[in-house]
């Protein structure tokens, strides 16, 4: 593991590391913010998953989450969004390939050998973080857009692994919108029934744990009606009795300005669950 960035921030340290991923079979970057409390004790961890086209850099440079992480004593880990490198499959466009891993375990060629972001985020990365940093096994997860989809699916498919989950502008029904249909066809094949295992609206019906879902969605989001459709998750949660706090925010769009406006509330939400 090689440290490639090291910056003082709100009394703690913002790092970026590079390591050889066994699961993804390539080198991966991940960011880790260590709050000042981590100098004296182990701290719980919030995992952040970014969206299409993003790397580990977008969240750590645009949102200001470090301020709130320092206030609550929470480590924040932000991995890259997909495997990368000259030997990793890619495609034209921003919504598939490098930068668009969709946090699934791909089953189709040429993606299956590298695109296993679900296993990377749920197993390999936390094992590494908990071995190398002053981190407890108390975990939370959040994300934006494609990363919001990832956060919801990871929490719903791993009962007991996370104490809380939240999302900004998530793709809640990827099996029913163009972004998800394109990615799932490539990564998972033509069998649409198999896609349900990676769709939050399907997973809530059989979830083994009723972990409350916290979602913020901007009403001025340019992708609201075409790609996000939060009402589908609202209806699925109502039908299955799964707890959901869906907050529609007037005037806000899909940008990092939206995330920056409410990230403090999300980190406070996670800190309460992590410290209970």
PDB file of C-alpha atoms in Angstrom:
ATOM      1  CA  UNK A   1       0.000   0.000   0.000  1.00  0.00           C
ATOM      2  CA  UNK A   2       1.495   3.320  -1.120  1.00  0.00           C
ATOM      3  CA  UNK A   3       0.420   6.721   0.211  1.00  0.00           C
ATOM      4  CA  UNK A   4       0.169   9.175  -2.685  1.00  0.00           C
ATOM      5  CA  UNK A   5      -1.507  12.143  -0.922  1.00  0.00           C
ATOM      6  CA  UNK A   6      -1.210  13.465   2.636  1.00  0.00           C
ATOM      7  CA  UNK A   7      -2.888  16.736   3.626  1.00  0.00           C
ATOM      8  CA  UNK A   8      -3.806  18.310   6.970  1.00  0.00           C
ATOM      9  CA  UNK A   9      -7.545  19.003   7.135  1.00  0.00           C
ATOM     10  CA  UNK A  10      -9.763  20.108  10.064  1.00  0.00           C
ATOM     11  CA  UNK A  11      -7.285  18.840  12.619  1.00  0.00           C
ATOM     12  CA  UNK A  12      -7.004  15.440  10.948  1.00  0.00           C
ATOM     13  CA  UNK A  13      -5.411  14.048   7.799  1.00  0.00           C
ATOM     14  CA  UNK A  14      -6.760  13.480   4.317  1.00  0.00           C
ATOM     15  CA  UNK A  15      -4.843  10.650   2.675  1.00  0.00           C
ATOM     16  CA  UNK A  16      -5.039   8.875  -0.668  1.00  0.00           C
ATOM     17  CA  UNK A  17      -3.525   5.407  -0.995  1.00  0.00           C
ATOM     18  CA  UNK A  18      -2.862   3.057  -3.898  1.00  0.00           C
ATOM     19  CA  UNK A  19      -2.808  -0.698  -3.497  1.00  0.00           C
ATOM     20  CA  UNK A  20      -2.909  -3.861  -5.580  1.00  0.00           C
ATOM     21  CA  UNK A  21      -6.439  -5.254  -5.351  1.00  0.00           C
ATOM     22  CA  UNK A  22      -6.679  -9.029  -5.246  1.00  0.00           C
ATOM     23  CA  UNK A  23     -10.401  -8.920  -6.068  1.00  0.00           C
ATOM     24  CA  UNK A  24     -10.203  -6.495  -8.981  1.00  0.00           C
ATOM     25  CA  UNK A  25      -6.844  -7.658 -10.321  1.00  0.00           C
ATOM     26  CA  UNK A  26      -5.569  -4.107 -10.783  1.00  0.00           C
ATOM     27  CA  UNK A  27      -4.204  -1.199  -8.793  1.00  0.00           C
ATOM     28  CA  UNK A  28      -6.840   0.843  -6.973  1.00  0.00           C
ATOM     29  CA  UNK A  29      -6.870   4.234  -5.275  1.00  0.00           C
ATOM     30  CA  UNK A  30      -8.895   4.988  -2.190  1.00  0.00           C
ATOM     31  CA  UNK A  31      -9.133   8.080  -0.006  1.00  0.00           C
ATOM     32  CA  UNK A  32      -9.241   7.915   3.790  1.00  0.00           C
ATOM     33  CA  UNK A  33      -9.878  10.838   6.109  1.00  0.00           C
ATOM     34  CA  UNK A  34      -8.603  10.289   9.642  1.00  0.00           C
ATOM     35  CA  UNK A  35     -10.262  12.698  12.086  1.00  0.00           C
ATOM     36  CA  UNK A  36      -8.216  14.145  14.956  1.00  0.00           C
ATOM     37  CA  UNK A  37      -9.755  11.603  17.362  1.00  0.00           C
ATOM     38  CA  UNK A  38      -8.008   8.809  15.430  1.00  0.00           C
ATOM     39  CA  UNK A  39      -4.680   9.886  16.930  1.00  0.00           C
ATOM     40  CA  UNK A  40      -5.876   8.658  20.339  1.00  0.00           C
ATOM     41  CA  UNK A  41      -8.432   5.910  19.699  1.00  0.00           C
ATOM     42  CA  UNK A  42     -10.033   3.756  17.053  1.00  0.00           C
ATOM     43  CA  UNK A  43     -12.961   5.322  15.204  1.00  0.00           C
ATOM     44  CA  UNK A  44     -15.962   4.020  13.246  1.00  0.00           C
ATOM     45  CA  UNK A  45     -15.933   4.212   9.455  1.00  0.00           C
ATOM     46  CA  UNK A  46     -18.273   5.728   6.873  1.00  0.00           C
ATOM     47  CA  UNK A  47     -17.793   4.377   3.352  1.00  0.00           C
ATOM     48  CA  UNK A  48     -18.693   6.796   0.549  1.00  0.00           C
ATOM     49  CA  UNK A  49     -19.437   5.596  -3.004  1.00  0.00           C
ATOM     50  CA  UNK A  50     -19.307   8.160  -5.805  1.00  0.00           C
ATOM     51  CA  UNK A  51     -21.187   8.194  -9.090  1.00  0.00           C
ATOM     52  CA  UNK A  52     -20.590   7.929 -12.816  1.00  0.00           C
ATOM     53  CA  UNK A  53     -17.324   9.437 -14.142  1.00  0.00           C
ATOM     54  CA  UNK A  54     -16.005  10.069 -10.621  1.00  0.00           C
ATOM     55  CA  UNK A  55     -12.833   8.904  -8.886  1.00  0.00           C
ATOM     56  CA  UNK A  56     -11.926   9.061  -5.197  1.00  0.00           C
ATOM     57  CA  UNK A  57     -11.108  12.736  -5.720  1.00  0.00           C
ATOM     58  CA  UNK A  58     -14.554  14.220  -6.373  1.00  0.00           C
ATOM     59  CA  UNK A  59     -15.988  13.672  -2.916  1.00  0.00           C
ATOM     60  CA  UNK A  60     -12.901  14.616  -0.917  1.00  0.00           C
ATOM     61  CA  UNK A  61     -12.288  17.876  -2.802  1.00  0.00           C
ATOM     62  CA  UNK A  62     -15.832  19.195  -3.423  1.00  0.00           C
ATOM     63  CA  UNK A  63     -18.056  18.378  -0.446  1.00  0.00           C
ATOM     64  CA  UNK A  64     -16.312  19.499   2.741  1.00  0.00           C
ATOM     65  CA  UNK A  65     -17.241  16.294   4.540  1.00  0.00           C
ATOM     66  CA  UNK A  66     -14.000  16.365   6.540  1.00  0.00           C
ATOM     67  CA  UNK A  67     -15.349  19.170   8.729  1.00  0.00           C
ATOM     68  CA  UNK A  68     -18.253  17.002   9.916  1.00  0.00           C
ATOM     69  CA  UNK A  69     -16.181  13.836  10.130  1.00  0.00           C
ATOM     70  CA  UNK A  70     -13.784  15.687  12.439  1.00  0.00           C
ATOM     71  CA  UNK A  71     -16.684  16.954  14.547  1.00  0.00           C
ATOM     72  CA  UNK A  72     -18.118  13.463  15.050  1.00  0.00           C
ATOM     73  CA  UNK A  73     -14.908  11.421  15.108  1.00  0.00           C
ATOM     74  CA  UNK A  74     -15.718   9.357  12.008  1.00  0.00           C
ATOM     75  CA  UNK A  75     -13.215   7.971   9.507  1.00  0.00           C
ATOM     76  CA  UNK A  76     -14.409   8.475   5.911  1.00  0.00           C
ATOM     77  CA  UNK A  77     -13.236   6.085   3.200  1.00  0.00           C
ATOM     78  CA  UNK A  78     -13.934   6.897  -0.460  1.00  0.00           C
ATOM     79  CA  UNK A  79     -12.809   4.327  -3.045  1.00  0.00           C
ATOM     80  CA  UNK A  80     -12.579   4.835  -6.769  1.00  0.00           C
ATOM     81  CA  UNK A  81     -15.768   3.957  -8.652  1.00  0.00           C
ATOM     82  CA  UNK A  82     -14.392   1.144 -10.788  1.00  0.00           C
ATOM     83  CA  UNK A  83     -11.278  -0.819 -11.718  1.00  0.00           C
ATOM     84  CA  UNK A  84      -8.864   1.057 -13.961  1.00  0.00           C
ATOM     85  CA  UNK A  85      -5.700   0.498 -15.938  1.00  0.00           C
ATOM     86  CA  UNK A  86      -4.439  -0.534 -19.357  1.00  0.00           C
ATOM     87  CA  UNK A  87      -5.436  -4.178 -18.877  1.00  0.00           C
ATOM     88  CA  UNK A  88      -8.962  -3.388 -17.641  1.00  0.00           C
ATOM     89  CA  UNK A  89     -11.903  -3.574 -20.056  1.00  0.00           C
ATOM     90  CA  UNK A  90     -13.408  -0.243 -21.088  1.00  0.00           C
ATOM     91  CA  UNK A  91     -15.982   1.120 -23.513  1.00  0.00           C
ATOM     92  CA  UNK A  92     -16.951   4.353 -25.214  1.00  0.00           C
ATOM     93  CA  UNK A  93     -19.230   6.629 -23.214  1.00  0.00           C
ATOM     94  CA  UNK A  94     -19.355   7.638 -19.571  1.00  0.00           C
ATOM     95  CA  UNK A  95     -21.990   5.160 -18.368  1.00  0.00           C
ATOM     96  CA  UNK A  96     -20.154   1.868 -18.810  1.00  0.00           C
ATOM     97  CA  UNK A  97     -16.579   0.710 -18.288  1.00  0.00           C
ATOM     98  CA  UNK A  98     -13.891   2.531 -16.342  1.00  0.00           C
ATOM     99  CA  UNK A  99     -15.587   5.106 -14.116  1.00  0.00           C
ATOM    100  CA  UNK A 100     -18.884   3.207 -14.212  1.00  0.00           C
ATOM    101  CA  UNK A 101     -18.473  -0.013 -12.253  1.00  0.00           C
ATOM    102  CA  UNK A 102     -22.033   0.101 -10.813  1.00  0.00           C
ATOM    103  CA  UNK A 103     -20.896  -1.749  -7.658  1.00  0.00           C
ATOM    104  CA  UNK A 104     -21.920  -5.178  -8.991  1.00  0.00           C
ATOM    105  CA  UNK A 105     -19.987  -8.404  -9.524  1.00  0.00           C
ATOM    106  CA  UNK A 106     -19.890  -8.765 -13.306  1.00  0.00           C
ATOM    107  CA  UNK A 107     -20.501 -12.201 -14.783  1.00  0.00           C
ATOM    108  CA  UNK A 108     -19.977 -11.476 -18.486  1.00  0.00           C
ATOM    109  CA  UNK A 109     -16.847 -11.192 -20.617  1.00  0.00           C
ATOM    110  CA  UNK A 110     -14.811  -9.027 -20.880  1.00  0.00           C
ATOM    111  CA  UNK A 111     -15.906  -7.478 -17.578  1.00  0.00           C
ATOM    112  CA  UNK A 112     -15.976 -10.416 -15.161  1.00  0.00           C
ATOM    113  CA  UNK A 113     -12.240 -10.622 -14.554  1.00  0.00           C
ATOM    114  CA  UNK A 114     -12.015  -7.109 -13.091  1.00  0.00           C
ATOM    115  CA  UNK A 115     -15.454  -5.633 -12.437  1.00  0.00           C
ATOM    116  CA  UNK A 116     -16.230  -7.008  -8.962  1.00  0.00           C
ATOM    117  CA  UNK A 117     -16.822  -3.773  -7.100  1.00  0.00           C
ATOM    118  CA  UNK A 118     -19.397  -5.346  -4.779  1.00  0.00           C
ATOM    119  CA  UNK A 119     -16.826  -7.749  -3.347  1.00  0.00           C
ATOM    120  CA  UNK A 120     -14.166  -5.054  -3.268  1.00  0.00           C
ATOM    121  CA  UNK A 121     -16.264  -2.552  -1.302  1.00  0.00           C
ATOM    122  CA  UNK A 122     -17.955  -5.058   1.006  1.00  0.00           C
ATOM    123  CA  UNK A 123     -14.968  -7.286   1.813  1.00  0.00           C
ATOM    124  CA  UNK A 124     -11.489  -6.434   0.559  1.00  0.00           C
ATOM    125  CA  UNK A 125     -11.503  -2.703   1.259  1.00  0.00           C
ATOM    126  CA  UNK A 126     -12.858  -2.868   4.837  1.00  0.00           C
ATOM    127  CA  UNK A 127     -10.463  -5.709   5.639  1.00  0.00           C
ATOM    128  CA  UNK A 128      -7.612  -3.487   4.471  1.00  0.00           C
ATOM    129  CA  UNK A 129      -8.896  -0.390   6.297  1.00  0.00           C
ATOM    130  CA  UNK A 130      -9.448  -2.247   9.572  1.00  0.00           C
ATOM    131  CA  UNK A 131      -5.988  -3.813   9.388  1.00  0.00           C
ATOM    132  CA  UNK A 132      -4.044  -0.673   8.497  1.00  0.00           C
ATOM    133  CA  UNK A 133      -5.836   2.199  10.268  1.00  0.00           C
ATOM    134  CA  UNK A 134      -7.283   2.873  13.750  1.00  0.00           C
ATOM    135  CA  UNK A 135     -10.723   1.739  12.600  1.00  0.00           C
ATOM    136  CA  UNK A 136     -13.364  -0.165  14.510  1.00  0.00           C
ATOM    137  CA  UNK A 137     -15.695  -2.681  12.880  1.00  0.00           C
ATOM    138  CA  UNK A 138     -18.599  -0.220  13.166  1.00  0.00           C
ATOM    139  CA  UNK A 139     -19.410   0.669   9.547  1.00  0.00           C
ATOM    140  CA  UNK A 140     -21.854   2.908   7.692  1.00  0.00           C
ATOM    141  CA  UNK A 141     -22.289   3.454   3.963  1.00  0.00           C
ATOM    142  CA  UNK A 142     -23.501   6.281   1.737  1.00  0.00           C
ATOM    143  CA  UNK A 143     -23.182   7.443  -1.852  1.00  0.00           C
ATOM    144  CA  UNK A 144     -24.422   9.569  -4.740  1.00  0.00           C
ATOM    145  CA  UNK A 145     -26.247   8.584  -7.939  1.00  0.00           C
ATOM    146  CA  UNK A 146     -24.617   5.330  -9.142  1.00  0.00           C
ATOM    147  CA  UNK A 147     -22.902   5.313  -5.738  1.00  0.00           C
ATOM    148  CA  UNK A 148     -26.249   5.780  -4.027  1.00  0.00           C
ATOM    149  CA  UNK A 149     -27.447   2.673  -5.833  1.00  0.00           C
ATOM    150  CA  UNK A 150     -24.301   0.936  -4.635  1.00  0.00           C
ATOM    151  CA  UNK A 151     -24.783   2.004  -1.024  1.00  0.00           C
ATOM    152  CA  UNK A 152     -28.391   0.797  -0.917  1.00  0.00           C
ATOM    153  CA  UNK A 153     -27.600  -2.537  -2.559  1.00  0.00           C
ATOM    154  CA  UNK A 154     -24.544  -3.184  -0.384  1.00  0.00           C
ATOM    155  CA  UNK A 155     -26.536  -2.509   2.777  1.00  0.00           C
ATOM    156  CA  UNK A 156     -29.548  -4.568   1.699  1.00  0.00           C
ATOM    157  CA  UNK A 157     -27.433  -7.550   0.600  1.00  0.00           C
ATOM    158  CA  UNK A 158     -25.181  -7.568   3.687  1.00  0.00           C
ATOM    159  CA  UNK A 159     -27.393  -7.662   6.793  1.00  0.00           C
ATOM    160  CA  UNK A 160     -25.467  -6.792   9.930  1.00  0.00           C
ATOM    161  CA  UNK A 161     -22.436  -5.356   8.108  1.00  0.00           C
ATOM    162  CA  UNK A 162     -23.517  -1.687   8.244  1.00  0.00           C
ATOM    163  CA  UNK A 163     -25.151   0.202  11.077  1.00  0.00           C
ATOM    164  CA  UNK A 164     -26.670   2.828   8.788  1.00  0.00           C
ATOM    165  CA  UNK A 165     -27.144   3.660   5.104  1.00  0.00           C
ATOM    166  CA  UNK A 166     -27.977   6.828   3.191  1.00  0.00           C
ATOM    167  CA  UNK A 167     -27.895   8.129  -0.355  1.00  0.00           C
ATOM    168  CA  UNK A 168     -28.079  11.283  -2.435  1.00  0.00           C
ATOM    169  CA  UNK A 169     -29.990  11.067  -5.733  1.00  0.00           C
ATOM    170  CA  UNK A 170     -29.626   7.271  -5.977  1.00  0.00           C
ATOM    171  CA  UNK A 171     -30.483   5.123  -8.986  1.00  0.00           C
ATOM    172  CA  UNK A 172     -33.055   3.164  -7.013  1.00  0.00           C
ATOM    173  CA  UNK A 173     -34.421   0.978  -9.832  1.00  0.00           C
ATOM    174  CA  UNK A 174     -31.524   0.285 -12.217  1.00  0.00           C
ATOM    175  CA  UNK A 175     -33.413  -2.573 -13.883  1.00  0.00           C
ATOM    176  CA  UNK A 176     -36.016  -0.067 -15.096  1.00  0.00           C
ATOM    177  CA  UNK A 177     -33.984   2.933 -16.292  1.00  0.00           C
ATOM    178  CA  UNK A 178     -31.566   3.441 -19.229  1.00  0.00           C
ATOM    179  CA  UNK A 179     -28.343   3.777 -17.188  1.00  0.00           C
ATOM    180  CA  UNK A 180     -28.976   0.545 -15.338  1.00  0.00           C
ATOM    181  CA  UNK A 181     -30.312  -1.398 -18.313  1.00  0.00           C
ATOM    182  CA  UNK A 182     -27.187  -0.596 -20.345  1.00  0.00           C
ATOM    183  CA  UNK A 183     -24.753  -1.439 -17.543  1.00  0.00           C
ATOM    184  CA  UNK A 184     -26.575  -4.559 -16.370  1.00  0.00           C
ATOM    185  CA  UNK A 185     -26.847  -5.963 -19.898  1.00  0.00           C
ATOM    186  CA  UNK A 186     -23.082  -5.586 -20.289  1.00  0.00           C
ATOM    187  CA  UNK A 187     -22.009  -6.723 -16.825  1.00  0.00           C
ATOM    188  CA  UNK A 188     -24.685  -9.315 -16.005  1.00  0.00           C
ATOM    189  CA  UNK A 189     -26.047 -10.527 -19.353  1.00  0.00           C
ATOM    190  CA  UNK A 190     -29.475 -10.580 -20.953  1.00  0.00           C
ATOM    191  CA  UNK A 191     -31.348 -12.413 -18.183  1.00  0.00           C
ATOM    192  CA  UNK A 192     -33.349  -9.606 -16.609  1.00  0.00           C
ATOM    193  CA  UNK A 193     -34.466 -11.864 -13.756  1.00  0.00           C
ATOM    194  CA  UNK A 194     -30.827 -12.016 -12.587  1.00  0.00           C
ATOM    195  CA  UNK A 195     -30.699  -8.233 -12.454  1.00  0.00           C
ATOM    196  CA  UNK A 196     -33.130  -8.102  -9.523  1.00  0.00           C
ATOM    197  CA  UNK A 197     -30.337  -9.135  -7.145  1.00  0.00           C
ATOM    198  CA  UNK A 198     -28.757  -5.714  -7.774  1.00  0.00           C
ATOM    199  CA  UNK A 199     -31.879  -3.529  -7.624  1.00  0.00           C
ATOM    200  CA  UNK A 200     -32.838  -1.826  -4.347  1.00  0.00           C
ATOM    201  CA  UNK A 201     -36.546  -1.741  -5.218  1.00  0.00           C
ATOM    202  CA  UNK A 202     -36.505  -5.536  -5.559  1.00  0.00           C
ATOM    203  CA  UNK A 203     -34.238  -6.198  -2.588  1.00  0.00           C
ATOM    204  CA  UNK A 204     -36.369  -4.396   0.019  1.00  0.00           C
ATOM    205  CA  UNK A 205     -39.112  -7.007  -0.425  1.00  0.00           C
ATOM    206  CA  UNK A 206     -36.917  -9.797   0.944  1.00  0.00           C
ATOM    207  CA  UNK A 207     -34.427  -7.844   3.078  1.00  0.00           C
ATOM    208  CA  UNK A 208     -33.382  -9.823   6.162  1.00  0.00           C
ATOM    209  CA  UNK A 209     -32.694  -6.609   8.080  1.00  0.00           C
ATOM    210  CA  UNK A 210     -34.964  -3.562   8.256  1.00  0.00           C
ATOM    211  CA  UNK A 211     -32.148  -1.019   8.208  1.00  0.00           C
ATOM    212  CA  UNK A 212     -33.771   2.417   7.697  1.00  0.00           C
ATOM    213  CA  UNK A 213     -32.980   4.055   4.349  1.00  0.00           C
ATOM    214  CA  UNK A 214     -32.223   7.797   4.373  1.00  0.00           C
ATOM    215  CA  UNK A 215     -32.403   9.461   0.953  1.00  0.00           C
ATOM    216  CA  UNK A 216     -32.101  13.074  -0.156  1.00  0.00           C
ATOM    217  CA  UNK A 217     -33.295  13.883  -3.674  1.00  0.00           C
ATOM    218  CA  UNK A 218     -33.251  17.264  -5.418  1.00  0.00           C
ATOM    219  CA  UNK A 219     -36.485  18.173  -7.143  1.00  0.00           C
ATOM    220  CA  UNK A 220     -34.570  20.134  -9.833  1.00  0.00           C
ATOM    221  CA  UNK A 221     -32.375  17.131 -10.635  1.00  0.00           C
ATOM    222  CA  UNK A 222     -32.035  16.823 -14.419  1.00  0.00           C
ATOM    223  CA  UNK A 223     -32.058  13.016 -14.126  1.00  0.00           C
ATOM    224  CA  UNK A 224     -35.010  12.757 -11.734  1.00  0.00           C
ATOM    225  CA  UNK A 225     -37.686  11.433 -14.081  1.00  0.00           C
ATOM    226  CA  UNK A 226     -35.483   9.608 -16.582  1.00  0.00           C
ATOM    227  CA  UNK A 227     -32.918   7.763 -14.422  1.00  0.00           C
ATOM    228  CA  UNK A 228     -33.651   8.098 -10.693  1.00  0.00           C
ATOM    229  CA  UNK A 229     -37.406   7.738 -10.102  1.00  0.00           C
ATOM    230  CA  UNK A 230     -37.356   7.631  -6.272  1.00  0.00           C
ATOM    231  CA  UNK A 231     -41.090   7.017  -6.199  1.00  0.00           C
ATOM    232  CA  UNK A 232     -40.386   3.431  -7.250  1.00  0.00           C
ATOM    233  CA  UNK A 233     -38.406   2.819  -4.056  1.00  0.00           C
ATOM    234  CA  UNK A 234     -40.993   4.685  -1.993  1.00  0.00           C
ATOM    235  CA  UNK A 235     -43.717   2.378  -3.334  1.00  0.00           C
ATOM    236  CA  UNK A 236     -41.601  -0.755  -2.821  1.00  0.00           C
ATOM    237  CA  UNK A 237     -40.811   0.208   0.766  1.00  0.00           C
ATOM    238  CA  UNK A 238     -44.455   0.958   1.488  1.00  0.00           C
ATOM    239  CA  UNK A 239     -45.472  -2.433   0.104  1.00  0.00           C
ATOM    240  CA  UNK A 240     -42.903  -4.338   2.171  1.00  0.00           C
ATOM    241  CA  UNK A 241     -42.952  -2.198   5.312  1.00  0.00           C
ATOM    242  CA  UNK A 242     -39.301  -1.242   4.944  1.00  0.00           C
ATOM    243  CA  UNK A 243     -38.438   2.035   6.757  1.00  0.00           C
ATOM    244  CA  UNK A 244     -37.602   4.890   4.361  1.00  0.00           C
ATOM    245  CA  UNK A 245     -37.000   8.593   4.951  1.00  0.00           C
ATOM    246  CA  UNK A 246     -37.199  10.146   1.474  1.00  0.00           C
ATOM    247  CA  UNK A 247     -36.567  13.898   1.590  1.00  0.00           C
ATOM    248  CA  UNK A 248     -37.340  15.869  -1.566  1.00  0.00           C
ATOM    249  CA  UNK A 249     -35.350  19.102  -1.711  1.00  0.00           C
ATOM    250  CA  UNK A 250     -36.857  21.947  -3.744  1.00  0.00           C
ATOM    251  CA  UNK A 251     -34.455  23.722  -6.093  1.00  0.00           C
ATOM    252  CA  UNK A 252     -31.534  21.295  -5.784  1.00  0.00           C
ATOM    253  CA  UNK A 253     -30.022  19.480  -8.763  1.00  0.00           C
ATOM    254  CA  UNK A 254     -27.696  16.479  -9.230  1.00  0.00           C
ATOM    255  CA  UNK A 255     -24.469  18.333  -8.507  1.00  0.00           C
ATOM    256  CA  UNK A 256     -21.993  18.349  -5.655  1.00  0.00           C
ATOM    257  CA  UNK A 257     -23.529  21.644  -4.508  1.00  0.00           C
ATOM    258  CA  UNK A 258     -26.503  19.516  -3.454  1.00  0.00           C
ATOM    259  CA  UNK A 259     -24.352  16.983  -1.610  1.00  0.00           C
ATOM    260  CA  UNK A 260     -22.355  19.726   0.126  1.00  0.00           C
ATOM    261  CA  UNK A 261     -25.582  21.318   1.353  1.00  0.00           C
ATOM    262  CA  UNK A 262     -26.742  18.248   3.302  1.00  0.00           C
ATOM    263  CA  UNK A 263     -23.663  16.096   3.903  1.00  0.00           C
ATOM    264  CA  UNK A 264     -23.457  17.400   7.474  1.00  0.00           C
ATOM    265  CA  UNK A 265     -26.901  15.999   8.216  1.00  0.00           C
ATOM    266  CA  UNK A 266     -25.976  12.646   6.726  1.00  0.00           C
ATOM    267  CA  UNK A 267     -22.725  12.352   8.673  1.00  0.00           C
ATOM    268  CA  UNK A 268     -24.565  13.257  11.890  1.00  0.00           C
ATOM    269  CA  UNK A 269     -27.137  10.557  11.069  1.00  0.00           C
ATOM    270  CA  UNK A 270     -24.399   7.968  10.561  1.00  0.00           C
ATOM    271  CA  UNK A 271     -22.397   9.099  13.605  1.00  0.00           C
ATOM    272  CA  UNK A 272     -25.408   8.541  15.842  1.00  0.00           C
ATOM    273  CA  UNK A 273     -25.844   4.983  14.551  1.00  0.00           C
ATOM    274  CA  UNK A 274     -22.114   4.267  14.645  1.00  0.00           C
ATOM    275  CA  UNK A 275     -21.723   5.410  18.222  1.00  0.00           C
ATOM    276  CA  UNK A 276     -24.858   3.785  19.664  1.00  0.00           C
TER     277      UNK A 276
END
